Amino acid sequence: MSTPRQPSRGPGERKPARGAAPRQPARKGAERPRPRAQAPAPQQRRPAERPPAAKARPRPRPPARSQPKSIKLADPRRRLRFVTVALSLVFSVFAARLVQLQLLDSDALAADANVNRYQVIPLSAERGSITSSDGVALATTVDAYDITADPQMFTQQATGVPDAPEQAAALLAPILGVAKEQLAALLHTPKARYARLAAKQTPDVKNQISELKTALEKQAGSKLCQAQKRLLLKPADQGGRTRVDSECANPLAGVFNHDTQRRVYPADGLASNLVGFVNAEGVGAGGLEQQYQAQLAGKDGHSNYAQAGGRLVPTAGGSTDAAVPGTDLRLTINRDIQWAAQRAITDQVSNAGAQKGYVIVQDVKTGQVLAMATSPGFNPNDLRSAKPDQLGNPALQDAYEPGSTAKLMTLAAVLDTGKATWDTHVTVPGQLPRAGQAFSDDVEHGTWYLTLAGVLAKSSNIGTIEAAETLGADQPETSRVLDGYLRKFGIAQPTGLNFPGESSGKLTKPEDLVATDKYTIMFGQGPLTVNALQATSVYSTIANGGVRVAPSVVQGTTAPDGRYTPAEPGAQSRVVSEQTARTLTDMLESVVTDEQGTGGKAAIPGYRVAGKTGTANRAAANGKGYEGYTASFIGFAPADQPRLTVSCVIQHPVNGYFGGQLCGPVFKQVMEFSLKTLKVPPSGSEAPNLPVEWKP
């Protein structure tokens, strides 16, 4: 083996010591090591001089080697400083962004995230019930479901199909009974997170949708469909796809149901014109439902919950602001009496071919309304089948000229002022000229010789005018006195019910009365109109000994905490003296009992009945002249111990028009049923049977 050749040393170079590392040439740009301080070399002993020898020939010097050029490197500290500064800037940007995300914008970002994650669902307050006087529901609330959707879950990106809204609409339309075009339009709002497709659906509808949704979920969960859905996440150049097959899509994944309530009326149309109804939004739109909307509605709440893929995430938290239920109303209405009244007036309106009619039953002592029935009525459970003019309550909203039933107020004024007594003789001619017009009665007759009781019993217009003229020294004074009594009876005054659309009627001021109006007002025509409850209250006032009690239909309320609060008693005011009321009662009995009276059809075996018939011209709808008639009968029983007042009014009858003929039988039917229902004992004495005529 050959020994590697050692590099030759130049002149003056020392041979390295044995074992020492060979000296490396300095690298270019490297910092040369600082020479160490060396100790002075020991002085070498000079060798003994040799004797001169023969002069040798000089050895030739080898050629000098060329020295390599040194390369100067850049200073690494500058590079390190640059890299450090650059990295510091990058990390500063990251840190600033982190501070912004975690501290400055954290609330806003969290809110944005929650918008996509959380849904806010309104919680409807349970609407208060409306019950009859015995606590049986006339209007109540049952469980129902709002069918809702998240439109963002119907996009092609979310479902894998471009027509998910149309597919969902086609599936839901026959179940919800809503046009599929309307449903599709609601689902084509991807910026929204909530859309209500149908409100207050029954459990059956909810179950149908749930079953259909489950079937679609099962179909879309197959392995083949899952594989297609995974490809939706890949780009096209990697085998991804933009849609899945229709059978793999679940267009109902974004459809939900939320608990709510639906208003129902267990008795259907019973007292519906009084109770009223709610609209599609569950807001009172008629009757007491509208009047007491604030109390019945309660206070809605809301619920926030996290969802993923259309399903509730139980562990993600949420919040709920609970709804506060509404207040319950207990009415004064007696269900049985209401049913009897409604059946009686419905049958008679049909038999008479009339436009409409109404019956009211009132407690004479408390003013409470026990029944308020109208015909035609409506079923609030099926508003689509009702006509608009059937949705009101004509017993309170109609203002009509009462006719002869108003004569009671005129004669009350005459008796109470002491101008006459029940047996005052009144000569009644066949005609009576006043204000350029000849007044007559409803039947042609010669001269009648009637007592004041006979004027009322035979319902004479002429006799009423003659009696009323005694109220004042002249016609203006007569009109002022009569006006005062009419207003004390509640005419042209609110009843106090504050019922929506209630009419207060009309009563022209005495100074504004013209010509014949000064006389027609005395027998209930012309410048005098009332609603049926006002007219009923007049007779209840007489039955109550001359004291008027403001009518009421609400017995009390029950708060959400179960606390019951009775309604305030009706305000009372004396209208006529007790003696006047007693005399008028006896006179009203003659209307029913006397063979010449007009109210014989209202008689009830075993009970004394006091009442008055009414037959009035009905004002035309255009306000010009008269068209048709208003037939009525109002009375109370037992006359010796009054308990109830019943009024019947029939508008625009075709088959007959006299009040005694049409409304007398209705009064009898309703009053008899009511007295037996309330277990009112029969009368214990005979009627006075006041004479109605006198012999000249």
XYZ file of C-alpha atoms in Angstrom:
696
model
C 0.000 0.000 0.000
C 1.432 3.340 -0.927
C 1.702 6.032 1.664
C -0.202 9.205 0.844
C 2.013 11.937 -0.237
C 2.500 14.750 2.195
C 2.242 18.219 0.840
C 5.601 19.848 0.461
C 6.443 22.642 2.795
C 7.655 25.892 1.568
C 10.828 27.523 2.720
C 10.714 28.526 6.332
C 7.780 26.265 7.202
C 8.202 24.075 10.153
C 7.329 20.485 10.257
C 4.354 19.970 12.525
C 4.999 18.184 15.729
C 4.099 14.558 15.924
C 0.488 13.993 16.930
C -0.518 17.560 16.224
C -3.394 18.168 13.875
C -2.395 19.469 10.510
C -2.922 23.160 10.134
C -5.919 24.057 8.010
C -5.910 27.001 5.656
C -8.149 29.861 6.770
C -11.586 29.999 5.119
C -12.525 33.003 3.133
C -14.396 35.487 5.186
C -13.640 33.606 8.368
C -12.238 35.537 11.194
C -8.547 34.781 11.656
C -7.653 33.554 15.095
C -5.750 35.932 17.197
C -2.139 34.590 17.683
C -1.415 33.348 21.134
C 1.300 34.869 23.133
C 4.185 32.468 23.013
C 6.929 32.081 25.509
C 10.362 32.953 24.210
C 11.987 29.950 22.639
C 14.923 28.607 24.576
C 18.226 29.688 23.182
C 19.597 26.880 21.083
C 23.050 25.860 21.408
C 24.874 26.699 18.301
C 26.550 23.560 16.904
C 30.220 23.424 16.667
C 31.516 24.836 13.524
C 32.683 22.408 11.033
C 35.734 22.933 9.175
C 35.147 24.323 5.771
C 34.690 21.799 3.131
C 35.065 21.857 -0.487
C 32.738 24.309 -2.085
C 29.575 22.512 -3.114
C 27.539 23.234 -6.116
C 24.289 25.169 -5.140
C 21.027 23.170 -5.207
C 18.418 24.572 -7.568
C 15.305 26.149 -5.761
C 11.908 24.785 -6.636
C 9.483 27.192 -8.309
C 7.289 29.093 -5.887
C 3.652 27.996 -5.674
C 0.880 30.501 -6.417
C -1.209 31.407 -3.280
C -5.102 30.895 -3.609
C -7.317 34.035 -3.443
C -9.300 34.372 -0.177
C -13.184 34.815 -0.462
C -14.744 37.356 1.906
C -18.182 36.162 3.284
C -21.123 38.518 4.271
C -21.682 39.259 7.908
C -24.277 36.654 9.218
C -25.493 38.998 11.935
C -27.222 41.182 9.378
C -29.035 38.197 7.941
C -30.144 37.057 11.372
C -31.423 40.519 12.201
C -33.466 40.635 8.977
C -35.024 37.211 9.559
C -35.823 38.136 13.151
C -37.561 41.350 12.140
C -39.562 39.608 9.389
C -40.743 36.860 11.707
C -41.604 39.421 14.360
C -43.815 41.265 11.901
C -45.590 38.075 10.837
C -46.204 36.993 14.415
C -47.374 40.512 15.284
C -50.032 40.312 12.571
C -51.137 36.923 13.874
C -51.247 38.215 17.419
C -53.235 41.299 16.421
C -55.751 39.173 14.542
C -56.011 36.827 17.509
C -56.702 39.748 19.833
C -59.343 41.025 17.443
C -61.078 37.672 17.202
C -60.840 36.707 20.847
C -61.334 40.066 22.528
C -62.578 42.863 20.297
C -64.954 41.070 17.907
C -65.734 37.974 19.955
C -69.298 38.999 20.810
C -70.148 39.961 17.242
C -68.637 36.805 15.820
C -70.416 34.667 18.371
C -73.677 36.396 17.508
C -73.069 35.764 13.791
C -72.347 32.145 14.530
C -75.491 31.846 16.613
C -77.549 33.254 13.770
C -76.670 30.207 11.763
C -76.763 27.813 14.665
C -79.656 28.971 16.814
C -83.278 29.373 15.915
C -85.630 31.721 17.742
C -89.069 30.213 18.045
C -92.002 32.260 19.358
C -93.964 30.690 22.215
C -97.631 31.579 22.041
C -99.348 32.304 25.326
C -102.335 30.123 26.039
C -105.401 32.233 25.393
C -107.844 32.537 28.256
C -111.122 30.643 28.077
C -114.595 32.130 27.873
C -117.124 30.139 29.871
C -120.799 30.244 30.664
C -122.024 31.108 34.146
C -121.572 27.493 35.258
C -117.954 27.324 34.051
C -118.535 25.324 30.867
C -116.311 26.488 28.025
C -117.856 28.467 25.194
C -114.414 29.303 23.792
C -111.214 27.537 24.747
C -107.729 26.691 23.504
C -106.392 23.279 22.470
C -102.961 22.032 21.423
C -102.033 22.739 17.835
C -98.916 22.968 15.731
C -97.364 25.623 13.521
C -95.699 24.011 10.500
C -92.511 25.986 9.876
C -89.369 25.729 7.750
C -85.774 26.949 7.552
C -85.427 28.238 3.952
C -81.630 27.959 4.075
C -82.017 24.195 4.281
C -83.729 24.118 0.881
C -80.850 25.431 -1.210
C -79.108 23.152 -3.713
C -75.975 23.275 -1.590
C -77.884 21.988 1.429
C -80.076 19.385 -0.266
C -78.146 18.369 -3.360
C -81.098 19.046 -5.647
C -81.953 22.328 -7.362
C -85.729 22.099 -6.905
C -86.019 21.207 -3.209
C -88.594 23.983 -2.509
C -90.832 22.714 -5.300
C -90.513 19.097 -4.158
C -91.341 20.022 -0.567
C -94.292 22.176 -1.651
C -95.729 19.339 -3.739
C -95.552 16.988 -0.739
C -96.997 19.456 1.784
C -99.745 21.129 -0.251
C -102.336 18.323 -0.030
C -101.691 17.865 3.691
C -101.821 21.539 4.656
C -104.492 22.562 2.193
C -102.271 25.389 0.927
C -101.406 26.043 -2.708
C -98.008 24.589 -3.594
C -97.040 27.814 -5.357
C -97.529 29.684 -2.104
C -95.452 27.162 -0.164
C -92.662 27.184 -2.740
C -92.486 30.976 -2.591
C -92.025 30.839 1.184
C -89.207 28.310 0.838
C -87.432 30.367 -1.849
C -86.148 32.898 0.710
C -82.625 31.646 1.533
C -81.724 34.746 3.512
C -84.387 33.923 6.083
C -84.069 31.272 8.770
C -87.766 30.994 9.617
C -90.925 30.736 7.569
C -94.341 29.685 8.798
C -96.012 27.474 6.237
C -99.286 26.862 8.077
C -100.574 27.927 11.469
C -102.479 26.064 14.177
C -102.686 22.668 12.520
C -104.257 19.661 14.170
C -102.236 16.762 15.631
C -103.342 14.657 12.660
C -101.674 17.049 10.195
C -98.522 17.143 12.302
C -98.373 13.331 12.418
C -98.805 13.004 8.658
C -95.862 15.319 8.010
C -93.705 13.615 10.638
C -94.338 10.172 9.149
C -93.567 11.383 5.640
C -90.404 13.098 6.835
C -89.243 9.930 8.615
C -89.783 7.833 5.492
C -87.741 10.256 3.400
C -84.956 10.296 5.991
C -84.781 6.506 5.932
C -84.594 6.471 2.153
C -81.928 9.177 2.056
C -79.870 7.295 4.669
C -78.978 4.370 2.398
C -75.280 3.651 1.682
C -75.610 4.677 -1.938
C -77.165 8.029 -0.993
C -74.579 8.643 1.696
C -71.820 8.055 -0.844
C -73.418 10.574 -3.186
C -73.641 13.142 -0.415
C -69.938 12.734 0.414
C -69.101 13.548 -3.182
C -70.893 16.874 -2.768
C -67.995 17.988 -0.576
C -65.333 17.291 -3.224
C -64.401 19.573 -6.111
C -65.336 18.497 -9.610
C -61.721 17.759 -10.658
C -61.536 15.181 -7.853
C -64.675 13.307 -8.797
C -67.087 15.545 -6.856
C -70.644 16.225 -7.938
C -73.070 19.160 -7.567
C -76.272 17.209 -6.966
C -77.612 13.894 -5.812
C -80.296 11.722 -7.301
C -83.845 12.778 -6.421
C -84.475 9.622 -4.423
C -81.494 10.475 -2.234
C -82.766 13.950 -1.338
C -84.968 14.672 1.664
C -86.789 17.888 0.748
C -88.582 17.893 4.112
C -85.412 17.958 6.222
C -85.920 21.663 6.808
C -89.580 21.353 7.837
C -90.427 21.498 11.538
C -93.457 21.668 13.786
C -93.739 23.876 16.832
C -96.243 23.611 19.633
C -98.887 26.300 19.720
C -102.617 26.564 20.416
C -105.783 26.734 18.382
C -109.016 28.446 19.408
C -112.049 26.191 19.414
C -115.678 26.704 20.345
C -117.060 23.499 21.899
C -120.684 24.627 21.616
C -120.232 25.661 17.963
C -122.656 28.532 17.322
C -124.056 28.828 20.859
C -123.824 32.512 21.876
C -121.361 33.036 19.030
C -122.649 36.529 18.243
C -121.811 37.544 21.800
C -118.633 35.505 22.326
C -117.189 36.468 18.957
C -114.244 34.853 17.192
C -110.505 35.121 16.537
C -108.773 35.590 13.203
C -106.160 33.330 11.621
C -103.470 34.860 13.819
C -105.385 33.999 16.967
C -106.309 37.619 17.676
C -109.845 38.538 18.730
C -111.695 39.940 15.739
C -115.280 40.071 16.951
C -117.463 40.082 20.041
C -116.012 39.572 23.504
C -112.949 37.931 21.948
C -112.143 41.319 20.460
C -113.288 43.438 23.398
C -111.167 41.520 25.928
C -108.252 40.780 23.597
C -105.600 42.176 25.966
C -106.797 40.147 28.951
C -107.450 36.931 27.039
C -104.238 36.942 24.993
C -101.712 36.872 27.827
C -98.050 37.537 26.980
C -96.127 35.582 24.348
C -92.636 34.247 25.043
C -89.845 32.828 22.906
C -87.336 29.970 22.864
C -83.799 29.807 21.446
C -82.358 26.392 20.600
C -79.350 25.112 18.698
C -79.940 22.959 15.657
C -77.786 20.964 13.303
C -79.181 19.410 10.180
C -82.661 20.323 11.279
C -82.414 18.541 14.620
C -82.253 19.858 18.151
C -78.824 19.799 19.802
C -79.643 19.165 23.478
C -76.118 19.838 24.774
C -75.670 23.150 22.972
C -77.707 25.133 25.453
C -80.427 27.657 24.753
C -82.817 29.962 26.535
C -86.541 30.226 27.095
C -88.688 33.212 27.977
C -91.858 31.496 29.148
C -95.241 32.700 27.925
C -97.805 34.018 30.417
C -101.314 32.561 29.944
C -104.304 34.837 29.432
C -107.145 35.576 31.817
C -110.339 33.508 31.752
C -113.722 35.197 31.383
C -116.808 33.822 33.100
C -119.971 35.179 31.515
C -123.427 35.671 32.957
C -124.830 33.519 30.146
C -126.821 30.460 31.187
C -126.104 27.765 28.599
C -129.508 26.129 28.787
C -131.438 29.381 28.537
C -129.161 30.560 25.741
C -129.868 27.350 23.839
C -133.633 27.723 24.275
C -133.575 31.361 23.198
C -131.438 30.625 20.170
C -133.664 27.780 19.026
C -136.852 29.810 19.478
C -135.689 32.891 17.568
C -134.100 30.809 14.797
C -137.343 28.937 14.194
C -139.498 32.078 14.200
C -137.200 34.053 11.903
C -137.412 31.167 9.479
C -141.210 30.884 9.787
C -141.723 34.622 9.321
C -139.309 34.831 6.394
C -137.648 37.633 8.332
C -134.310 39.261 7.753
C -133.112 38.636 11.322
C -134.197 38.540 14.926
C -132.845 38.543 18.475
C -133.869 37.495 21.967
C -132.466 38.759 25.280
C -133.063 37.331 28.753
C -132.093 39.573 31.694
C -132.151 39.163 35.458
C -134.216 42.130 36.697
C -132.435 42.361 40.053
C -128.786 42.158 38.964
C -129.000 43.381 35.364
C -127.074 40.283 34.280
C -127.822 39.034 30.779
C -128.641 35.318 30.910
C -129.086 34.916 27.171
C -128.467 36.959 24.047
C -129.455 35.018 20.956
C -129.511 36.171 17.346
C -130.602 34.676 14.070
C -129.048 34.045 11.680
C -125.929 33.179 13.664
C -122.641 31.593 12.696
C -120.275 28.850 13.753
C -116.927 30.337 14.813
C -115.288 26.963 14.124
C -116.151 27.420 10.448
C -115.947 31.099 9.596
C -115.548 30.405 5.890
C -119.195 29.370 5.662
C -120.477 32.532 7.380
C -121.550 35.682 5.585
C -119.931 38.934 6.717
C -123.222 40.420 7.956
C -123.749 37.387 10.213
C -120.562 37.910 12.222
C -121.806 40.840 14.287
C -124.255 41.061 17.177
C -127.404 42.855 15.961
C -128.929 42.750 19.446
C -126.383 45.418 20.379
C -125.368 46.865 17.054
C -128.763 47.398 15.386
C -130.493 50.691 16.139
C -134.203 50.513 15.343
C -137.350 52.469 16.074
C -139.007 50.521 18.924
C -142.591 51.499 18.222
C -145.250 50.690 20.784
C -142.900 49.114 23.341
C -141.655 52.678 23.951
C -145.146 53.757 25.072
C -144.255 52.328 28.477
C -141.750 55.149 28.994
C -144.232 57.821 27.927
C -146.933 56.594 30.299
C -144.331 56.156 33.055
C -143.591 59.869 32.779
C -147.308 60.680 32.917
C -147.873 58.535 36.008
C -144.674 59.553 37.790
C -145.414 63.255 37.391
C -148.904 62.715 38.762
C -150.647 63.905 35.614
C -152.859 60.822 35.456
C -153.605 57.473 37.065
C -154.222 54.055 35.576
C -157.983 54.667 35.519
C -157.878 58.152 34.029
C -160.491 58.392 31.273
C -159.122 58.944 27.810
C -161.395 59.556 24.834
C -159.690 58.233 21.713
C -161.084 59.440 18.362
C -160.484 57.573 15.113
C -157.994 60.244 14.044
C -156.112 63.006 15.807
C -154.903 66.031 13.830
C -151.532 67.382 15.022
C -148.825 69.425 13.269
C -150.692 69.281 9.993
C -151.059 65.525 10.026
C -153.858 63.174 11.051
C -152.564 60.488 13.435
C -154.336 57.138 13.644
C -154.006 53.748 15.289
C -152.976 50.513 13.610
C -156.620 49.584 13.104
C -159.469 51.798 11.995
C -161.996 52.488 14.711
C -164.582 54.951 15.880
C -164.284 56.703 19.198
C -162.820 54.579 21.981
C -163.441 55.273 25.627
C -160.381 53.886 27.329
C -158.773 54.073 30.710
C -155.060 54.862 30.730
C -154.562 51.125 31.305
C -156.733 50.529 28.225
C -154.559 52.905 26.149
C -151.575 50.688 26.948
C -153.493 47.420 26.562
C -154.862 48.325 23.132
C -151.614 50.108 22.168
C -153.355 53.270 21.008
C -151.082 55.865 19.396
C -153.777 58.528 19.697
C -154.444 57.798 23.372
C -150.692 57.933 24.111
C -150.387 61.356 22.466
C -153.332 62.672 24.421
C -151.893 61.391 27.715
C -148.396 62.734 26.970
C -149.681 66.209 26.198
C -150.531 66.566 29.890
C -146.817 66.598 30.791
C -146.404 70.298 30.088
C -148.286 73.509 29.724
C -147.245 73.648 26.081
C -145.604 71.430 23.533
C -141.983 72.538 24.185
C -142.370 71.817 27.890
C -143.986 68.468 27.168
C -141.061 67.522 24.934
C -138.500 68.536 27.583
C -140.180 66.510 30.333
C -140.519 63.451 28.133
C -136.904 63.745 26.962
C -135.707 63.765 30.568
C -137.494 60.498 31.364
C -136.336 58.805 28.169
C -132.717 59.573 29.001
C -133.111 58.339 32.586
C -134.323 55.040 31.158
C -130.991 54.817 29.271
C -132.133 55.853 25.815
C -129.304 57.226 23.645
C -126.868 56.271 26.430
C -124.200 53.531 26.287
C -125.357 50.347 27.958
C -122.037 50.074 29.779
C -120.981 46.855 28.064
C -118.536 48.641 25.734
C -119.226 45.937 23.187
C -117.431 46.412 19.831
C -119.674 48.189 17.367
C -122.427 48.744 19.916
C -124.988 51.370 18.965
C -126.233 53.840 21.565
C -129.295 54.648 19.528
C -130.618 58.112 18.798
C -132.726 60.648 20.646
C -133.185 64.051 19.075
C -132.975 66.952 21.514
C -136.350 68.601 22.313
C -135.365 71.902 20.768
C -134.450 70.148 17.527
C -137.709 68.270 17.125
C -139.660 69.303 14.050
C -143.391 69.177 13.339
C -144.654 65.609 13.620
C -141.510 64.340 15.382
C -142.790 65.993 18.554
C -145.672 63.503 18.519
C -144.243 60.345 16.898
C -141.545 60.200 19.578
C -144.306 59.626 22.135
C -145.123 56.212 20.657
C -141.590 55.174 19.691
C -141.169 56.324 16.112
C -139.228 59.036 14.325
C -136.360 60.679 16.224
C -135.999 57.760 18.661
C -133.948 54.565 18.087
C -132.673 51.940 20.496
C -130.765 48.692 20.529
C -132.454 45.567 21.876
C -130.603 45.594 25.210
C -131.621 49.202 25.877
C -135.243 48.289 25.234
C -134.976 45.225 27.479
C -133.449 47.306 30.259
C -136.461 49.650 30.258
C -138.775 46.794 31.222
C -136.290 45.419 33.751
C -136.300 48.855 35.384
C -140.055 48.712 35.905
C -139.824 45.095 37.087
C -137.156 46.154 39.611
C -139.419 48.695 41.274
C -138.316 51.662 39.161
C -134.562 51.213 39.751
C -132.397 50.767 36.687
C -129.429 48.398 37.016
C -126.784 48.686 34.331
C -126.711 45.466 32.289
C -123.677 43.183 32.333
C -122.479 40.071 30.514
C -119.257 39.293 32.446
C -119.643 37.652 35.835
C -115.945 37.637 36.734
C -112.386 36.817 35.667
C -109.849 34.179 36.655
C -106.202 35.244 36.549
C -103.381 32.897 35.419
C -102.607 32.182 39.079
C -106.153 30.877 39.575
C -107.437 33.867 41.513
C -111.086 34.631 40.714
C -112.284 38.236 40.758
C -116.030 38.904 40.509
C -117.159 41.761 38.290
C -118.371 44.966 39.849
C -122.167 45.080 40.297
C -124.060 47.139 37.764
C -124.596 50.789 38.657
C -128.064 51.565 39.935
C -130.236 54.639 39.500
C -133.869 55.341 40.278
C -135.929 56.290 37.262
C -139.513 56.293 38.595
C -141.045 55.769 41.981
C -141.815 52.305 43.289
C -145.538 53.116 43.190
C -145.305 54.152 39.542
C -143.488 50.927 38.734
C -146.135 48.864 40.520
C -148.967 50.626 38.683
C -147.243 50.144 35.328
C -146.791 46.448 36.096
C -150.514 46.064 36.685
C -151.223 47.925 33.459
C -148.808 45.703 31.528
C -150.583 42.614 32.806
C -153.769 43.851 31.122
C -151.930 43.747 27.778
C -151.602 39.962 28.230
C -154.707 39.026 30.176
C -157.446 41.260 28.781
C -159.304 39.964 25.771
C -158.806 43.358 24.131
C -155.070 43.315 24.865
C -152.547 42.730 22.100
C -150.298 40.301 23.977
C -152.499 37.314 24.649
C -150.059 34.891 22.924
C -147.451 35.661 25.598
C -149.523 34.246 28.472
C -147.909 31.433 30.500
C -150.128 29.123 32.572
C -149.379 29.447 36.280
C -147.350 32.633 35.970
C -148.476 36.235 35.872
C -146.946 37.959 32.874
C -146.516 41.707 32.267
C -145.497 42.847 28.817
C -146.054 44.981 25.760
C -146.251 44.373 22.050
C -144.575 46.535 19.440
C -145.201 46.978 15.731
C -143.143 49.722 14.133
C -142.316 50.925 10.684
C -138.721 50.011 9.870
C -136.472 52.703 8.470
C -135.225 51.993 4.963
C -131.587 50.979 4.554
C -130.872 54.134 2.542
C -132.266 56.317 5.331
C -135.106 57.603 3.205
C -138.565 56.718 4.425
C -139.704 53.347 5.716
C -139.460 49.816 4.396
C -141.004 46.846 6.182
C -141.732 46.419 9.884
C -140.157 45.674 13.237
C -142.198 43.247 15.340
C -141.445 42.940 19.048
C -142.643 41.874 22.462
C -140.972 42.650 25.797
C -142.199 41.469 29.167
C -141.271 40.135 32.586
C -142.480 37.402 34.928
C -143.688 36.514 37.418
C -145.414 39.882 37.523
C -146.098 39.597 41.250
C -142.432 38.773 42.058
C -140.471 39.762 38.930
C -137.393 37.659 38.219
C -136.704 37.755 34.486
C -137.253 40.038 31.510
C -137.400 38.570 28.013
C -137.396 40.592 24.817
C -138.005 39.414 21.258
C -137.400 41.528 18.156
C -137.914 40.371 14.563
C -136.798 42.587 11.707
C -138.448 42.813 8.307
C -140.796 39.812 8.524
C -142.744 38.742 5.482
C -145.269 36.335 6.925
C -147.096 38.684 9.298
C -145.723 41.721 11.065
C -147.622 42.329 14.336
C -145.478 42.036 17.441
C -148.020 40.037 19.415
C -148.440 37.589 16.564
C -144.741 36.926 15.856
C -142.906 37.621 19.093
C -145.577 36.742 21.644
C -145.066 32.982 21.112
C -141.274 33.359 21.227
C -141.533 35.231 24.534
C -143.746 32.518 25.970
C -141.445 29.697 24.869
C -138.260 31.306 26.208
C -139.748 32.699 29.412
C -141.458 29.441 30.342
C -138.271 27.460 29.791
C -136.197 29.984 31.741
C -138.526 30.042 34.752
C -138.474 26.255 34.963
C -134.699 26.111 34.480
C -134.160 28.533 37.356
C -136.847 26.783 39.413
C -138.872 29.968 39.851
C -142.119 29.120 41.670
C -145.440 29.950 39.998
C -147.366 33.082 40.910
C -149.216 32.958 44.195
C -151.972 35.415 43.297
C -154.271 36.392 40.475
C -153.671 39.274 38.082
C -155.544 42.526 38.933
C -157.234 42.650 35.519
C -157.542 46.433 35.403
C -160.503 47.706 33.367
C -159.482 48.953 29.955
C -162.666 50.845 29.046
C -165.125 53.192 30.645
C -168.634 53.998 29.691
C -169.436 57.608 28.923
